Short mmCIF file of C-alpha atoms in Angstrom, two decimals:
data_model
loop_
_atom_site.label_atom_id
_atom_site.label_comp_id
_atom_site.label_asym_id
_atom_site.label_seq_id
_atom_site.Cartn_x
_atom_site.Cartn_y
_atom_site.Cartn_z
CA MET A 125 -199.49 -183.35 8.97
CA TYR A 126 -202.79 -184.56 7.56
CA TYR A 127 -203.12 -188.05 6.06
CA GLN A 128 -206.26 -188.96 4.10
CA CYS A 129 -208.24 -192.15 3.61
CA PHE A 130 -208.36 -194.07 0.34
CA ILE A 131 -211.49 -195.05 -1.61
CA ASN A 132 -211.57 -196.16 -5.25
CA ASN A 133 -207.98 -194.96 -5.80
CA GLU A 134 -208.76 -191.48 -4.51
CA PHE A 135 -207.60 -189.89 -1.28
CA ILE A 136 -210.60 -188.54 0.56
CA ASP A 137 -211.66 -186.64 3.65
CA ALA A 138 -214.46 -187.84 5.91
CA SER A 139 -217.84 -187.02 4.41
CA ASN A 140 -218.51 -184.57 7.26
CA GLY A 141 -214.95 -183.20 7.35
CA ALA A 142 -214.24 -184.56 10.85
CA ARG A 143 -210.70 -185.49 11.86
CA MET A 144 -208.93 -187.55 14.51
CA SER A 145 -205.63 -186.86 16.25
CA VAL A 146 -202.56 -189.09 16.09
CA VAL A 147 -200.28 -188.87 19.13
CA ASP A 148 -196.58 -189.67 19.46
CA PRO A 149 -196.38 -192.18 22.35
CA ALA A 150 -192.86 -191.04 23.20
CA ASN A 151 -193.92 -187.50 24.14
CA GLY A 152 -197.72 -187.49 24.21
CA LYS A 153 -197.95 -184.78 21.57
CA GLN A 154 -200.25 -184.69 18.56
CA TRP A 155 -198.23 -184.81 15.35
CA ALA A 156 -200.79 -185.79 12.71
CA THR A 157 -204.49 -185.99 11.94
CA VAL A 158 -206.57 -188.39 9.84
CA PRO A 159 -210.23 -188.42 8.75
CA ALA A 160 -212.84 -189.58 11.26
CA CYS A 161 -214.86 -191.43 8.66
CA THR A 162 -218.62 -191.96 8.77
CA SER A 163 -221.13 -194.60 7.72
CA ASP A 164 -221.46 -192.79 4.38
CA ASP A 165 -217.75 -193.33 3.76
CA VAL A 166 -218.14 -196.98 4.71
CA ALA A 167 -220.90 -197.38 2.12
CA ARG A 168 -218.66 -195.88 -0.58
CA ALA A 169 -215.79 -198.20 0.30
CA LEU A 170 -218.03 -201.26 0.31
CA LEU A 171 -219.43 -200.42 -3.13
CA SER A 172 -215.97 -199.76 -4.52
CA SER A 173 -214.58 -203.04 -3.18
CA GLN A 174 -217.56 -205.05 -4.39
CA THR A 175 -217.43 -203.55 -7.87
CA ALA A 176 -213.70 -204.10 -8.26
CA GLN A 177 -213.68 -207.66 -6.98
CA LYS A 178 -215.47 -209.19 -9.95
CA SER A 179 -212.88 -208.13 -12.52
CA TRP A 180 -209.96 -208.57 -10.10
CA ALA A 181 -210.91 -212.21 -9.52
CA GLN A 182 -210.96 -212.84 -13.27
CA LEU A 183 -207.29 -211.93 -13.63
CA PRO A 184 -204.90 -214.88 -13.67
CA PRO A 185 -203.22 -215.18 -10.26
CA ILE A 186 -199.84 -214.39 -11.76
CA GLU A 187 -201.15 -211.02 -12.99
CA ARG A 188 -202.49 -210.24 -9.54
CA ALA A 189 -199.08 -211.22 -8.18
CA GLN A 190 -197.38 -208.66 -10.42
CA HIS A 191 -199.36 -205.91 -8.71
CA ILE A 192 -198.35 -207.25 -5.29
CA HIS A 193 -194.70 -207.30 -6.33
CA ALA A 194 -195.08 -203.68 -7.42
CA ILE A 195 -196.42 -202.74 -3.99
CA ALA A 196 -193.48 -204.48 -2.34
CA GLU A 197 -191.05 -202.59 -4.57
CA GLY A 198 -192.76 -199.34 -3.68
CA LEU A 199 -192.38 -200.10 0.03
CA GLU A 200 -188.66 -200.63 -0.44
CA LYS A 201 -188.34 -197.27 -2.18
CA GLU A 202 -190.19 -195.58 0.69
CA ARG A 203 -188.39 -197.55 3.40
CA ALA A 204 -186.88 -194.53 5.15
CA LEU A 205 -190.21 -192.71 5.36
CA LEU A 206 -192.08 -195.78 6.61
CA GLU A 207 -189.50 -196.41 9.31
CA GLU A 208 -189.85 -192.84 10.56
CA LEU A 209 -193.62 -193.15 10.65
CA LEU A 210 -193.49 -196.39 12.65
CA ILE A 211 -191.18 -194.72 15.16
CA LYS A 212 -193.46 -191.70 15.38
CA GLU A 213 -196.89 -193.30 15.63
CA GLN A 214 -196.16 -196.59 17.37
CA GLY A 215 -193.03 -195.82 19.41
CA LYS A 216 -191.06 -198.66 17.88
CA PRO A 217 -187.25 -198.39 18.25
CA ARG A 218 -185.46 -197.77 14.96
CA ALA A 219 -184.03 -201.28 14.60
CA GLU A 220 -187.46 -202.80 15.14
CA ALA A 221 -189.03 -200.33 12.71
CA GLU A 222 -186.49 -201.36 10.08
CA ALA A 223 -187.35 -205.00 10.71
CA GLU A 224 -191.08 -204.30 10.39
CA VAL A 225 -190.67 -202.74 6.95
CA THR A 226 -188.55 -205.71 5.88
CA ASP A 227 -191.13 -208.18 7.19
CA THR A 228 -193.95 -206.35 5.38
CA ILE A 229 -192.09 -206.65 2.08
CA ARG A 230 -191.47 -210.34 2.76
CA TYR A 231 -195.14 -211.00 3.53
CA LEU A 232 -196.17 -209.40 0.25
CA THR A 233 -193.45 -211.11 -1.77
CA TYR A 234 -194.30 -214.53 -0.34
CA SER A 235 -197.96 -214.04 -1.22
CA ALA A 236 -197.08 -212.98 -4.75
CA GLU A 237 -194.88 -216.05 -5.16
CA ALA A 238 -197.81 -218.22 -4.05
CA ALA A 239 -199.67 -217.35 -7.28
CA ARG A 240 -198.41 -220.50 -9.01
CA ARG A 241 -199.02 -222.67 -5.92
CA LEU A 242 -202.78 -222.17 -5.66
CA ARG A 243 -204.46 -225.48 -6.36
CA GLY A 244 -207.65 -227.48 -6.07
CA ASP A 245 -208.32 -231.22 -6.23
CA ILE A 246 -209.46 -233.80 -8.76
CA LEU A 247 -210.98 -236.84 -7.09
CA PRO A 248 -212.25 -240.15 -8.50
CA SER A 249 -215.99 -240.39 -9.03
CA ASP A 250 -218.22 -243.24 -7.90
CA ASN A 251 -219.90 -243.30 -11.34
CA PRO A 252 -218.63 -243.87 -14.88
CA ARG A 253 -218.13 -240.93 -17.22
CA GLU A 254 -218.05 -238.43 -14.40
CA GLN A 255 -215.40 -236.13 -12.92
CA LEU A 256 -215.26 -234.68 -9.42
CA PHE A 257 -213.45 -231.36 -9.01
CA ILE A 258 -212.90 -229.19 -5.95
CA TYR A 259 -212.08 -225.62 -6.89
CA LYS A 260 -210.83 -222.97 -4.48
CA VAL A 261 -212.36 -219.57 -5.09
CA PRO A 262 -212.13 -216.16 -3.40
CA TYR A 263 -214.61 -215.01 -0.78
CA GLY A 264 -215.08 -211.61 -2.42
CA VAL A 265 -214.83 -208.47 -0.31
CA THR A 266 -212.63 -208.94 2.75
CA LEU A 267 -212.08 -206.68 5.73
CA GLY A 268 -208.69 -206.31 7.44
CA LEU A 269 -208.82 -205.03 11.03
CA MET A 270 -205.35 -204.13 12.30
CA ALA A 271 -203.86 -203.94 15.79
CA TYR A 272 -201.56 -201.08 16.81
CA ASN A 273 -198.45 -203.10 17.64
CA TYR A 274 -197.44 -203.77 14.00
CA PRO A 275 -199.38 -201.24 11.94
CA LEU A 276 -197.55 -201.88 8.67
CA ALA A 277 -196.62 -205.56 8.89
CA LEU A 278 -200.18 -206.58 9.64
CA ILE A 279 -201.32 -204.85 6.46
CA GLY A 280 -198.81 -206.81 4.41
CA ARG A 281 -199.68 -210.00 6.24
CA LYS A 282 -203.36 -209.68 5.27
CA VAL A 283 -203.37 -207.76 1.99
CA GLY A 284 -200.91 -210.06 0.21
CA PRO A 285 -202.83 -213.34 0.56
CA ALA A 286 -206.19 -211.61 0.13
CA LEU A 287 -205.21 -210.07 -3.20
CA VAL A 288 -203.33 -212.99 -4.72
CA THR A 289 -206.37 -215.23 -4.18
CA GLY A 290 -208.70 -212.83 -5.98
CA ASN A 291 -210.30 -210.95 -3.07
CA THR A 292 -210.44 -207.21 -2.55
CA MET A 293 -209.76 -205.75 0.89
CA ILE A 294 -210.91 -202.81 2.99
CA ILE A 295 -208.22 -201.86 5.49
CA LYS A 296 -209.29 -200.50 8.88
CA PRO A 297 -206.16 -199.49 10.85
CA HIS A 298 -206.22 -199.03 14.60
CA GLU A 299 -207.18 -195.51 15.67
CA ALA A 300 -203.78 -195.02 17.33
CA THR A 301 -201.68 -195.98 14.29
CA PRO A 302 -203.41 -194.99 11.04
CA VAL A 303 -200.70 -192.99 9.29
CA THR A 304 -198.63 -195.83 7.83
CA ALA A 305 -201.85 -197.20 6.31
CA SER A 306 -202.39 -193.95 4.41
CA VAL A 307 -198.84 -193.96 3.06
CA PHE A 308 -199.23 -197.64 2.17
CA CYS A 309 -202.25 -196.70 0.06
CA ARG A 310 -200.25 -194.02 -1.77
CA ILE A 311 -197.76 -196.73 -2.68
CA VAL A 312 -200.65 -198.95 -3.82
CA LYS A 313 -201.88 -196.23 -6.15
CA GLU A 314 -198.40 -195.56 -7.53
CA ALA A 315 -198.00 -199.30 -8.14
CA GLY A 316 -200.95 -199.22 -10.54
CA VAL A 317 -203.28 -201.48 -8.57
CA PRO A 318 -206.81 -201.17 -10.06
CA ALA A 319 -209.27 -198.88 -8.32
CA GLY A 320 -211.24 -200.50 -5.52
CA VAL A 321 -208.96 -203.48 -5.00
CA ILE A 322 -207.70 -201.83 -1.81
CA ASN A 323 -209.69 -199.27 0.15
CA MET A 324 -208.79 -197.81 3.54
CA LEU A 325 -210.88 -196.09 6.19
CA THR A 326 -209.83 -194.50 9.47
CA GLY A 327 -212.21 -193.83 12.32
CA THR A 328 -213.73 -195.21 15.46
CA GLY A 329 -215.11 -198.67 16.04
CA ALA A 330 -218.61 -197.29 16.38
CA GLU A 331 -218.59 -195.17 13.20
CA VAL A 332 -216.46 -197.36 10.94
CA GLY A 333 -215.74 -200.74 12.51
CA ALA A 334 -219.33 -201.62 13.37
CA PRO A 335 -220.93 -200.94 9.95
CA LEU A 336 -218.07 -202.76 8.24
CA THR A 337 -218.31 -205.87 10.39
CA GLN A 338 -222.11 -205.89 10.14
CA SER A 339 -222.21 -205.51 6.36
CA PRO A 340 -223.42 -208.46 4.26
CA THR A 341 -221.08 -207.26 1.50
CA VAL A 342 -218.05 -208.32 3.56
CA ARG A 343 -217.62 -212.07 3.21
CA LEU A 344 -214.43 -212.58 5.24
CA ILE A 345 -213.13 -210.60 8.23
CA THR A 346 -209.53 -210.97 9.31
CA LEU A 347 -208.70 -209.42 12.67
CA THR A 348 -205.55 -209.16 14.73
CA GLY A 349 -206.50 -207.94 18.18
CA SER A 350 -207.63 -208.79 21.68
CA ILE A 351 -209.93 -211.62 22.65
CA ARG A 352 -212.63 -209.10 23.50
CA ALA A 353 -212.27 -207.48 20.08
CA GLY A 354 -212.61 -210.89 18.45
CA GLN A 355 -215.74 -211.65 20.42
CA MET A 356 -217.28 -208.34 19.39
CA VAL A 357 -216.47 -208.96 15.73
CA ALA A 358 -217.88 -212.47 15.88
CA GLU A 359 -221.10 -211.19 17.43
CA ALA A 360 -221.43 -208.34 14.92
CA SER A 361 -220.86 -210.59 11.90
CA ALA A 362 -222.92 -213.56 13.09
CA ARG A 363 -226.17 -212.51 11.37
CA ASN A 364 -224.45 -212.64 7.96
CA ILE A 365 -222.51 -215.85 8.74
CA THR A 366 -219.38 -213.98 7.67
CA ALA A 367 -216.21 -216.09 7.52
CA LEU A 368 -213.69 -215.16 10.20
CA SER A 369 -209.94 -215.33 10.66
CA LEU A 370 -209.26 -214.12 14.20
CA GLU A 371 -205.71 -213.91 15.54
CA LEU A 372 -206.43 -212.93 19.11
CA GLY A 373 -204.53 -212.44 22.33
CA GLY A 374 -203.04 -214.97 24.65
CA SER A 375 -200.83 -215.14 27.72
CA ALA A 376 -197.91 -217.27 26.64
CA PRO A 377 -196.27 -219.42 29.34
CA PHE A 378 -192.47 -219.65 29.27
CA ILE A 379 -191.73 -223.04 30.87
CA VAL A 380 -188.18 -223.66 32.13
CA LEU A 381 -187.41 -227.13 33.50
CA LYS A 382 -184.45 -228.21 35.61
CA ASP A 383 -182.48 -229.67 32.70
CA ALA A 384 -182.74 -226.49 30.58
CA ASP A 385 -179.84 -224.43 29.31
CA ILE A 386 -180.46 -221.71 31.89
CA ASP A 387 -178.32 -219.00 30.34
CA ALA A 388 -179.90 -219.43 26.92
CA ALA A 389 -183.38 -219.57 28.47
CA VAL A 390 -182.76 -216.37 30.44
CA ASP A 391 -181.65 -214.49 27.35
CA ALA A 392 -184.62 -215.75 25.35
CA ALA A 393 -187.05 -214.94 28.18
CA VAL A 394 -185.92 -211.32 28.37
CA ILE A 395 -185.95 -210.74 24.62
CA ALA A 396 -189.35 -212.40 24.27
CA ARG A 397 -190.81 -210.22 27.02
CA PHE A 398 -189.43 -206.76 26.33
CA ALA A 399 -189.34 -206.68 22.52
CA ASN A 400 -191.59 -203.87 21.25
CA ALA A 401 -192.17 -202.92 24.92
CA GLY A 402 -193.92 -206.24 25.44
CA GLN A 403 -196.51 -205.46 22.78
CA VAL A 404 -196.24 -208.71 20.84
CA CYS A 405 -199.05 -211.24 20.92
CA ILE A 406 -196.68 -214.22 21.20
CA CYS A 407 -194.46 -212.56 23.84
CA ASN A 408 -193.34 -214.42 26.93
CA GLU A 409 -196.07 -213.36 29.37
CA THR A 410 -195.31 -215.60 32.38
CA VAL A 411 -192.24 -217.63 33.36
CA LEU A 412 -193.07 -221.02 34.89
CA VAL A 413 -189.74 -222.22 36.30
CA GLU A 414 -189.06 -225.50 38.10
CA GLU A 415 -188.38 -224.98 41.81
CA SER A 416 -184.94 -226.61 41.88
CA ILE A 417 -183.49 -224.00 39.51
CA ALA A 418 -185.84 -221.09 40.30
CA ASP A 419 -183.37 -219.12 42.44
CA GLU A 420 -180.55 -219.37 39.91
CA PHE A 421 -182.82 -218.60 36.98
CA THR A 422 -184.45 -215.61 38.70
CA GLN A 423 -181.12 -214.06 39.73
CA LYS A 424 -179.75 -214.37 36.21
CA LEU A 425 -182.95 -213.05 34.66
CA LEU A 426 -182.99 -209.99 36.93
CA LYS A 427 -179.38 -209.26 36.03
CA ARG A 428 -180.14 -209.62 32.31
CA ALA A 429 -183.40 -207.64 32.48
CA ALA A 430 -181.65 -204.79 34.29
CA LYS A 431 -179.68 -204.19 31.09
CA VAL A 432 -182.89 -203.35 29.21
CA GLN A 433 -183.01 -199.57 29.31
CA LEU A 434 -185.58 -197.10 28.09
CA GLY A 435 -184.50 -194.99 25.16
CA ASP A 436 -185.63 -192.58 22.46
CA PRO A 437 -187.05 -194.75 19.64
CA ALA A 438 -185.63 -192.38 17.01
CA THR A 439 -182.07 -192.99 18.19
CA ASN A 440 -182.63 -196.69 18.93
CA GLY A 441 -181.43 -196.06 22.46
CA GLY A 442 -183.39 -198.88 24.12
CA MET A 443 -186.92 -200.05 24.82
CA GLY A 444 -189.60 -197.68 23.55
CA PRO A 445 -192.89 -196.53 25.09
CA ILE A 446 -196.24 -198.29 25.27
CA THR A 447 -198.27 -197.15 22.28
CA THR A 448 -201.42 -195.81 23.95
CA SER A 449 -202.10 -194.10 27.26
CA GLY A 450 -204.98 -196.48 27.89
CA ALA A 451 -202.66 -199.48 27.55
CA LEU A 452 -200.20 -197.86 29.96
CA GLU A 453 -202.93 -197.36 32.55
CA ARG A 454 -203.99 -200.97 32.13
CA VAL A 455 -200.42 -202.17 32.77
CA GLU A 456 -200.23 -200.03 35.91
CA LYS A 457 -203.47 -201.52 37.22
CA ILE A 458 -202.34 -205.09 36.54
CA VAL A 459 -199.09 -204.48 38.46
CA ALA A 460 -200.95 -202.86 41.36
CA ASP A 461 -203.43 -205.74 41.53
CA SER A 462 -200.56 -208.25 41.36
CA VAL A 463 -198.77 -206.64 44.30
CA ALA A 464 -202.02 -206.48 46.25
CA GLY A 465 -202.35 -210.22 45.61
CA GLY A 466 -198.95 -211.03 47.09
CA ALA A 467 -196.46 -210.67 44.21
CA LYS A 468 -193.35 -208.56 44.79
CA ILE A 469 -191.67 -206.09 42.43
CA ALA A 470 -188.07 -207.21 41.92
CA LEU A 471 -187.32 -204.78 39.09
CA GLY A 472 -189.02 -201.66 37.76
CA GLY A 473 -192.71 -201.50 38.52
CA LYS A 474 -193.48 -197.86 37.79
CA ARG A 475 -193.27 -194.98 35.36
CA PRO A 476 -189.67 -193.74 35.08
CA SER A 477 -188.51 -190.74 37.12
CA ASP A 478 -185.97 -189.57 34.53
CA PRO A 479 -187.06 -186.13 33.24
CA GLN A 480 -186.74 -187.16 29.60
CA PHE A 481 -189.50 -189.76 30.10
CA GLN A 482 -191.99 -187.58 31.95
CA SER A 483 -194.08 -187.08 28.80
CA GLY A 484 -195.41 -190.00 26.84
CA ASN A 485 -196.39 -193.56 27.71
CA TRP A 486 -193.24 -194.83 29.38
CA TYR A 487 -193.04 -197.73 31.82
CA GLU A 488 -189.97 -199.38 33.28
CA PRO A 489 -189.03 -202.96 32.36
CA THR A 490 -190.59 -204.85 35.26
CA VAL A 491 -190.14 -208.27 36.86
CA LEU A 492 -192.51 -209.66 39.50
CA VAL A 493 -191.48 -212.51 41.82
CA ASP A 494 -193.47 -214.67 44.23
CA ALA A 495 -196.27 -214.75 41.67
CA THR A 496 -198.85 -217.55 41.58
CA PRO A 497 -201.26 -218.77 38.91
CA GLU A 498 -203.86 -216.48 40.52
CA THR A 499 -201.71 -213.34 40.26
CA ALA A 500 -203.34 -210.65 38.09
CA ALA A 501 -200.29 -210.42 35.80
CA VAL A 502 -200.52 -214.18 35.23
CA GLN A 503 -204.25 -214.24 34.68
CA SER A 504 -204.33 -211.33 32.21
CA GLU A 505 -202.55 -210.73 28.94
CA ILE A 506 -200.34 -207.84 30.02
CA PHE A 507 -199.28 -206.60 26.58
CA GLY A 508 -196.61 -204.47 28.20
CA PRO A 509 -193.11 -204.77 29.72
CA VAL A 510 -194.03 -206.76 32.84
CA LEU A 511 -192.86 -210.32 33.52
CA PRO A 512 -194.17 -212.40 36.45
CA ILE A 513 -192.21 -215.46 37.62
CA VAL A 514 -194.08 -218.47 39.03
CA ARG A 515 -192.34 -221.44 40.65
CA VAL A 516 -193.67 -224.87 39.65
CA LYS A 517 -193.06 -228.37 41.02
CA ASP A 518 -192.35 -230.07 37.71
CA TYR A 519 -193.36 -230.37 34.06
CA GLU A 520 -196.85 -231.69 34.82
CA HIS A 521 -197.51 -228.77 37.16
CA ALA A 522 -196.41 -226.28 34.51
CA LEU A 523 -198.48 -228.04 31.85
CA SER A 524 -201.60 -227.90 33.99
CA ILE A 525 -201.18 -224.15 34.57
CA ALA A 526 -200.65 -223.54 30.85
CA ASN A 527 -203.59 -225.69 29.74
CA ASN A 528 -205.98 -224.35 32.34
CA ARG A 529 -205.93 -221.01 30.57
CA PRO A 530 -208.94 -220.22 28.34
CA ASP A 531 -206.61 -218.99 25.59
CA GLY A 532 -203.82 -220.71 23.69
CA LEU A 533 -201.81 -218.65 21.23
CA SER A 534 -198.23 -219.66 21.98
CA ALA A 535 -196.01 -221.31 24.60
CA TYR A 536 -192.29 -221.75 25.25
CA LEU A 537 -190.65 -224.89 26.66
CA TRP A 538 -187.02 -225.26 27.70
CA THR A 539 -185.85 -228.81 28.35
CA GLN A 540 -183.25 -231.22 26.98
CA ASN A 541 -185.52 -234.24 27.50
CA PRO A 542 -186.95 -235.49 24.15
CA SER A 543 -189.70 -237.42 25.91
CA VAL A 544 -190.90 -234.25 27.62
CA TYR A 545 -190.92 -232.00 24.58
CA MET A 546 -192.50 -234.66 22.38
CA ASP A 547 -195.20 -235.02 25.01
CA ALA A 548 -195.64 -231.25 25.03
CA ILE A 549 -196.15 -231.18 21.28
CA GLN A 550 -199.15 -233.46 21.77
CA ARG A 551 -200.56 -231.97 24.98
CA LEU A 552 -199.84 -228.22 25.07
CA GLU A 553 -203.10 -226.60 23.98
CA THR A 554 -201.65 -223.77 21.93
CA GLY A 555 -201.20 -222.76 18.32
CA THR A 556 -197.42 -222.27 18.43
CA ILE A 557 -194.77 -223.95 20.56
CA PHE A 558 -191.21 -222.64 20.86
CA LEU A 559 -189.00 -225.57 21.93
CA ASN A 560 -185.65 -224.40 23.31
CA SER A 561 -186.18 -221.35 21.14
CA GLY A 562 -186.72 -217.67 21.61
CA ILE A 563 -189.43 -215.63 19.94
CA VAL A 564 -189.48 -216.00 16.16
CA GLY A 565 -191.93 -216.09 13.27
CA TYR A 566 -191.30 -217.09 9.67
CA ILE A 567 -193.43 -216.10 6.71
CA GLN A 568 -193.57 -219.73 5.54
CA GLY A 569 -194.86 -220.93 8.92
CA TYR A 570 -198.38 -220.59 10.27
CA HIS A 571 -199.59 -218.25 12.98
CA ASN A 572 -202.81 -219.26 14.72
CA GLY A 573 -204.39 -219.69 18.12
CA HIS A 574 -206.37 -222.36 19.90
CA LYS A 575 -209.36 -221.90 22.22
CA LEU A 576 -210.13 -218.21 22.85
CA SER A 577 -207.02 -217.17 20.95
CA GLY A 578 -208.88 -217.37 17.69
CA VAL A 579 -209.92 -219.23 14.56
CA GLY A 580 -208.16 -219.36 11.22
CA GLY A 581 -204.65 -217.99 10.96
CA GLU A 582 -201.99 -216.20 8.98
CA ASP A 583 -198.75 -216.91 7.08
CA GLY A 584 -197.47 -219.62 4.80
CA MET A 585 -199.60 -221.53 2.33
CA HIS A 586 -202.08 -222.40 5.08
CA GLY A 587 -202.56 -218.67 5.60
CA VAL A 588 -202.97 -218.00 1.88
CA GLU A 589 -205.55 -220.77 1.55
CA GLY A 590 -207.50 -219.21 4.40
CA TYR A 591 -208.62 -216.55 1.90
CA LEU A 592 -210.18 -219.19 -0.37
CA GLN A 593 -213.42 -221.14 -0.07
CA LYS A 594 -214.12 -224.46 -1.76
CA ARG A 595 -216.49 -225.14 -4.63
CA THR A 596 -217.27 -228.73 -5.62
CA VAL A 597 -218.24 -229.65 -9.20
CA TYR A 598 -219.68 -232.97 -10.39
CA GLN A 599 -219.26 -233.13 -14.16
CA LYS A 600 -220.86 -235.74 -16.38
CA PHE A 601 -219.37 -236.33 -19.82
#
C-alpha cells in the first residue's frame, strides 16, 4: 500500500519520487510506503500554510469549530480502518487502538467546543478616556511534530487547538508511523476544510524536519518526543525566536510508602508500566518502595506482572511489540547495563523464545530488583516494558531521588497520609502528580513537564490558550 502526503488539499508524491518503507513491528515486514519528501516539498507546504492562515484566522471561531467537528465525525466513520492502521504500524493491541481513536475524537471535539470560551481581558486604564484591552491572537503557521507511540491521538491533540484559535498547521509524523496521518488528511479533505489549513509531510528529520524547524514562516512548534529531540528543535528554531511547546520525555517515579494500599498500588504500577508496551511518556518508569513493605510489594508485583503476556495486537491477545527495532535495541542495552551495575532480573529480561515472536520487535515484560538510583534503567527513560524496583528509607529519601532527576514530567505517590501528599504537591518537581491513582489523562486537564521535560503543554483550556499570543491595545476616546 502507498500513502501520499498532503499539500494544499492535494495528495502528492515527493518531488523526486522517493519513498520510505513502513514496517509492521509485530513481524518486521514492510507493509506500506510513503513519500520521502524533500526541501522543495517543505517550501510548498510552508507557502500553502502561510497563504491559508490569513483567511482562516478571519473566520469566527465558531465557524472554524464546525470544520473541526466535521473532522471528528469523519474519524468516527473511519474508526474501523484507523484502528487497523494503528495496530499495523504501531503495534498497539486492539483495545488500545480503539481507545486511541476515541481519544482523538475527544481531543478534536473539546477544541471545537472551546470556540466560545476564547477570551481576552479588559483592564482599567491609569488615564481618563482610555481603554486597555488584551487580545489573544493566533501565532500563524504552526508545526506539529509527532512521536510514534500515539500517531493519531497526538495529531488530534495538536490540530484541534491550533485550528480553533486561527492557526494553520503542518503535520510531520514520525518516520515509523506515518500512515494514519495520511488517512487523517483524507478525512480532513472530505470534511471540507479549506486548502492549506492542514498540510502533512513525511520524511526524515534531515530532509523535512530540519527545514521546517528552521523556517521563519513557522511561528510555533509543538513537539511530543524525547528530551534530545526537544533540544535539537530548540537549537534549530532559536535563530527565529520561534515559540515552542515541547512535551518531552521523563522517567516517572512510582513512590509507594508503608501506609499505602499495597494491592491497589501493585495493580496500578503494572498497568502504568506495561500499557502500550511501556511506550507512554507518563508511564511508571521506576518504583521507589519503602523498605518496610518492599518484600511484600515486590512479591505481589512479580505475581501480577507475570500475568502480562505477549500477544498478537490484531487479536488483542496481550502486550504488543515495541514500535521500532532501534527502540528495542536500546531497551536491551539498558537492561544489560543495569545487570552489569548490580541489578537482578526477577522477571523477563530478554526477547521471547516462543516461535510466534521470533520476527518483529518483541520483548518480555521485565522486572528488575536490587536496583539503585544509579542503575541504568533508573537513570534513563526506558520507554519499553522494563520496571526497576528501588528500596528507599522513607518519603524524604524517595523525594530526593525523584527531585534529583533533571527531568520532571510525571510522578506517582501512594500514601494515606494527607500531610505527606499535600507536601508532595508543593515539593515534587514534576508537571503531573498521580496521588493514589493509576495512569490517566483527561482532555480537560493539562499535560506538561518541568525542567528538561519541556515547556508549554497540551490539553484543556490551558492547552488551547498555548496556541494564542497576546496583543495589548491602548485606546483613547
